[in-house]
Amino acid sequence: QQELLRDSDELNERIEEANNQSQMEQTRQQLEQSREQQQQSSQALEQGNVPEALSAGTRAERQFERMRDELREQAAEQFTEEMREMREQARELDERQQDISSQLDEAQQNAQPGLRPTTETDDLQDALSEQQEDLGELLTEMEQTITEAEDAEPLLAQKLYDSFRDASRNQTDQNLETTSDLLERGLRDQARQVESIAADSISNLREGIEEAA
């Protein structure tokens, strides 16, 4: 009885922490019914009615197991959708970075000593700024999913954390900003070198998210 009550409290905490509160209403009602049955079982046991206590306890336990399975399925569906969106974001981020790499290569080949193509540089800086913003949003979503999945999907949380940690450790965001600063100063060769590091990090991030998904 005490163990079932503890499990019920834990399940209630997971329900309260869930993002889709509207979908949790039915599960919350089932949990209340399960608790009532647990109470009935305890009362019957106190009154010496062992058969009724066993019956009520069995009903409560079965309903609790159903709720736990339903909650696990709902969590899996939620993470599947979140991972699908993150995978798409990472692929687009990687594709755009490859585009930037190609544009930088072309700018290097066409560059003339002492001249800086202002329009081309401005376009690249804008693209790099957008990449920084989109990368930041993706990393924030990853961090949130890692926290949510720690208990329900520990393997997913660990794989995402590894990719998140590598992207942070490699200073991907900082390298994008440095590339833009170097372009502003007309240092194309150095900009390309730093951008290459950022591009590799973004590709690794995409691969890590795809593997986790």
Short mmCIF file of N, CA and C in Angstrom, two decimals, residues 135-196:
data_model
loop_
_atom_site.label_atom_id
_atom_site.label_comp_id
_atom_site.label_asym_id
_atom_site.label_seq_id
_atom_site.Cartn_x
_atom_site.Cartn_y
_atom_site.Cartn_z
N LEU A 135 21.25 28.69 -34.28
CA LEU A 135 22.00 27.74 -33.47
C LEU A 135 21.64 27.90 -32.00
N GLY A 136 21.54 29.14 -31.54
CA GLY A 136 21.17 29.40 -30.15
C GLY A 136 19.80 28.83 -29.81
N GLU A 137 18.84 29.00 -30.72
CA GLU A 137 17.49 28.46 -30.50
C GLU A 137 17.51 26.94 -30.44
N LEU A 138 18.29 26.33 -31.34
CA LEU A 138 18.38 24.86 -31.36
C LEU A 138 19.00 24.33 -30.07
N LEU A 139 20.06 24.97 -29.61
CA LEU A 139 20.72 24.53 -28.38
C LEU A 139 19.81 24.69 -27.17
N THR A 140 19.00 25.76 -27.17
CA THR A 140 18.05 25.97 -26.08
C THR A 140 17.00 24.86 -26.06
N GLU A 141 16.50 24.51 -27.23
CA GLU A 141 15.52 23.42 -27.33
C GLU A 141 16.13 22.09 -26.89
N MET A 142 17.37 21.87 -27.28
CA MET A 142 18.06 20.64 -26.87
C MET A 142 18.17 20.57 -25.36
N GLU A 143 18.55 21.68 -24.75
CA GLU A 143 18.73 21.74 -23.29
C GLU A 143 17.41 21.43 -22.58
N GLN A 144 16.31 21.98 -23.11
CA GLN A 144 15.00 21.75 -22.51
C GLN A 144 14.59 20.28 -22.64
N THR A 145 14.82 19.70 -23.82
CA THR A 145 14.46 18.30 -24.03
C THR A 145 15.30 17.38 -23.17
N ILE A 146 16.57 17.72 -22.99
CA ILE A 146 17.45 16.92 -22.13
C ILE A 146 16.87 16.85 -20.71
N THR A 147 16.44 18.00 -20.19
CA THR A 147 15.87 18.06 -18.84
C THR A 147 14.58 17.24 -18.75
N GLU A 148 13.72 17.38 -19.76
CA GLU A 148 12.44 16.67 -19.76
C GLU A 148 12.62 15.16 -19.90
N ALA A 149 13.66 14.74 -20.64
CA ALA A 149 13.83 13.32 -20.96
C ALA A 149 14.68 12.55 -19.96
N GLU A 150 15.25 13.24 -19.00
CA GLU A 150 16.19 12.59 -18.07
C GLU A 150 15.60 11.37 -17.39
N ASP A 151 14.34 11.45 -16.97
CA ASP A 151 13.71 10.32 -16.28
C ASP A 151 13.01 9.37 -17.24
N ALA A 152 12.24 9.94 -18.19
CA ALA A 152 11.44 9.11 -19.08
C ALA A 152 12.26 8.43 -20.17
N GLU A 153 13.24 9.15 -20.74
CA GLU A 153 14.06 8.62 -21.84
C GLU A 153 15.53 8.94 -21.57
N PRO A 154 16.14 8.25 -20.62
CA PRO A 154 17.53 8.58 -20.23
C PRO A 154 18.55 8.43 -21.36
N LEU A 155 18.36 7.44 -22.24
CA LEU A 155 19.30 7.24 -23.35
C LEU A 155 19.24 8.42 -24.32
N LEU A 156 18.03 8.87 -24.62
CA LEU A 156 17.86 10.04 -25.48
C LEU A 156 18.51 11.26 -24.85
N ALA A 157 18.25 11.45 -23.56
CA ALA A 157 18.81 12.61 -22.84
C ALA A 157 20.34 12.59 -22.88
N GLN A 158 20.94 11.41 -22.71
CA GLN A 158 22.40 11.30 -22.71
C GLN A 158 22.99 11.62 -24.08
N LYS A 159 22.37 11.09 -25.14
CA LYS A 159 22.89 11.34 -26.49
C LYS A 159 22.77 12.82 -26.86
N LEU A 160 21.64 13.41 -26.50
CA LEU A 160 21.47 14.83 -26.77
C LEU A 160 22.46 15.66 -25.97
N TYR A 161 22.67 15.27 -24.73
CA TYR A 161 23.61 16.02 -23.89
C TYR A 161 25.03 15.96 -24.47
N ASP A 162 25.43 14.80 -24.98
CA ASP A 162 26.76 14.67 -25.57
C ASP A 162 26.93 15.64 -26.74
N SER A 163 25.91 15.72 -27.59
CA SER A 163 25.97 16.62 -28.75
C SER A 163 25.94 18.08 -28.30
N PHE A 164 25.11 18.37 -27.32
CA PHE A 164 25.01 19.74 -26.78
C PHE A 164 26.35 20.16 -26.17
N ARG A 165 26.95 19.25 -25.40
CA ARG A 165 28.23 19.55 -24.74
C ARG A 165 29.33 19.80 -25.77
N ASP A 166 29.38 18.97 -26.83
CA ASP A 166 30.41 19.13 -27.86
C ASP A 166 30.26 20.46 -28.59
N ALA A 167 29.02 20.83 -28.91
CA ALA A 167 28.79 22.10 -29.61
C ALA A 167 29.22 23.28 -28.74
N SER A 168 28.97 23.18 -27.44
CA SER A 168 29.37 24.25 -26.52
C SER A 168 30.87 24.27 -26.32
N ARG A 169 31.45 23.09 -26.17
CA ARG A 169 32.89 22.98 -25.94
C ARG A 169 33.68 23.48 -27.15
N ASN A 170 33.17 23.24 -28.34
CA ASN A 170 33.85 23.66 -29.57
C ASN A 170 33.63 25.14 -29.88
N GLN A 171 32.86 25.82 -29.03
CA GLN A 171 32.63 27.27 -29.19
C GLN A 171 32.07 27.59 -30.58
N THR A 172 31.10 26.79 -31.00
CA THR A 172 30.53 26.95 -32.34
C THR A 172 29.96 28.35 -32.53
N ASP A 173 29.21 28.80 -31.55
CA ASP A 173 28.60 30.13 -31.64
C ASP A 173 29.67 31.22 -31.74
N GLN A 174 30.70 31.11 -30.93
CA GLN A 174 31.78 32.10 -30.92
C GLN A 174 32.55 32.10 -32.24
N ASN A 175 32.73 30.93 -32.82
CA ASN A 175 33.45 30.83 -34.09
C ASN A 175 32.68 31.49 -35.23
N LEU A 176 31.35 31.39 -35.19
CA LEU A 176 30.54 32.08 -36.19
C LEU A 176 30.71 33.60 -36.07
N GLU A 177 30.72 34.06 -34.84
CA GLU A 177 30.89 35.50 -34.60
C GLU A 177 32.28 35.97 -35.01
N THR A 178 33.29 35.16 -34.70
CA THR A 178 34.66 35.51 -35.07
C THR A 178 34.82 35.57 -36.59
N THR A 179 34.18 34.63 -37.28
CA THR A 179 34.21 34.64 -38.75
C THR A 179 33.68 35.95 -39.30
N SER A 180 32.57 36.39 -38.73
CA SER A 180 31.96 37.65 -39.17
C SER A 180 32.90 38.83 -38.89
N ASP A 181 33.53 38.84 -37.74
CA ASP A 181 34.46 39.92 -37.38
C ASP A 181 35.65 39.96 -38.33
N LEU A 182 36.18 38.78 -38.68
CA LEU A 182 37.32 38.71 -39.58
C LEU A 182 36.95 39.19 -40.98
N LEU A 183 35.75 38.87 -41.41
CA LEU A 183 35.28 39.35 -42.71
C LEU A 183 35.16 40.87 -42.72
N GLU A 184 34.70 41.41 -41.61
CA GLU A 184 34.55 42.86 -41.48
C GLU A 184 35.90 43.55 -41.65
N ARG A 185 36.96 42.88 -41.22
CA ARG A 185 38.30 43.43 -41.31
C ARG A 185 39.00 43.06 -42.61
N GLY A 186 38.28 42.33 -43.48
CA GLY A 186 38.85 41.97 -44.77
C GLY A 186 39.82 40.81 -44.73
N LEU A 187 39.83 40.05 -43.63
CA LEU A 187 40.75 38.92 -43.47
C LEU A 187 40.05 37.63 -43.91
N ARG A 188 39.96 37.44 -45.21
CA ARG A 188 39.16 36.33 -45.75
C ARG A 188 39.77 34.97 -45.42
N ASP A 189 41.09 34.85 -45.55
CA ASP A 189 41.73 33.55 -45.31
C ASP A 189 41.50 33.08 -43.88
N GLN A 190 41.72 33.99 -42.93
CA GLN A 190 41.50 33.64 -41.52
C GLN A 190 40.02 33.35 -41.25
N ALA A 191 39.15 34.12 -41.91
CA ALA A 191 37.71 33.92 -41.73
C ALA A 191 37.31 32.53 -42.21
N ARG A 192 37.87 32.13 -43.34
CA ARG A 192 37.54 30.80 -43.88
C ARG A 192 38.02 29.70 -42.96
N GLN A 193 39.18 29.87 -42.35
CA GLN A 193 39.71 28.85 -41.45
C GLN A 193 38.82 28.68 -40.22
N VAL A 194 38.42 29.80 -39.64
CA VAL A 194 37.56 29.74 -38.44
C VAL A 194 36.18 29.20 -38.80
N GLU A 195 35.67 29.65 -39.96
CA GLU A 195 34.34 29.18 -40.40
C GLU A 195 34.35 27.69 -40.64
N SER A 196 35.48 27.14 -41.12
CA SER A 196 35.59 25.71 -41.36
C SER A 196 35.42 24.91 -40.07
#
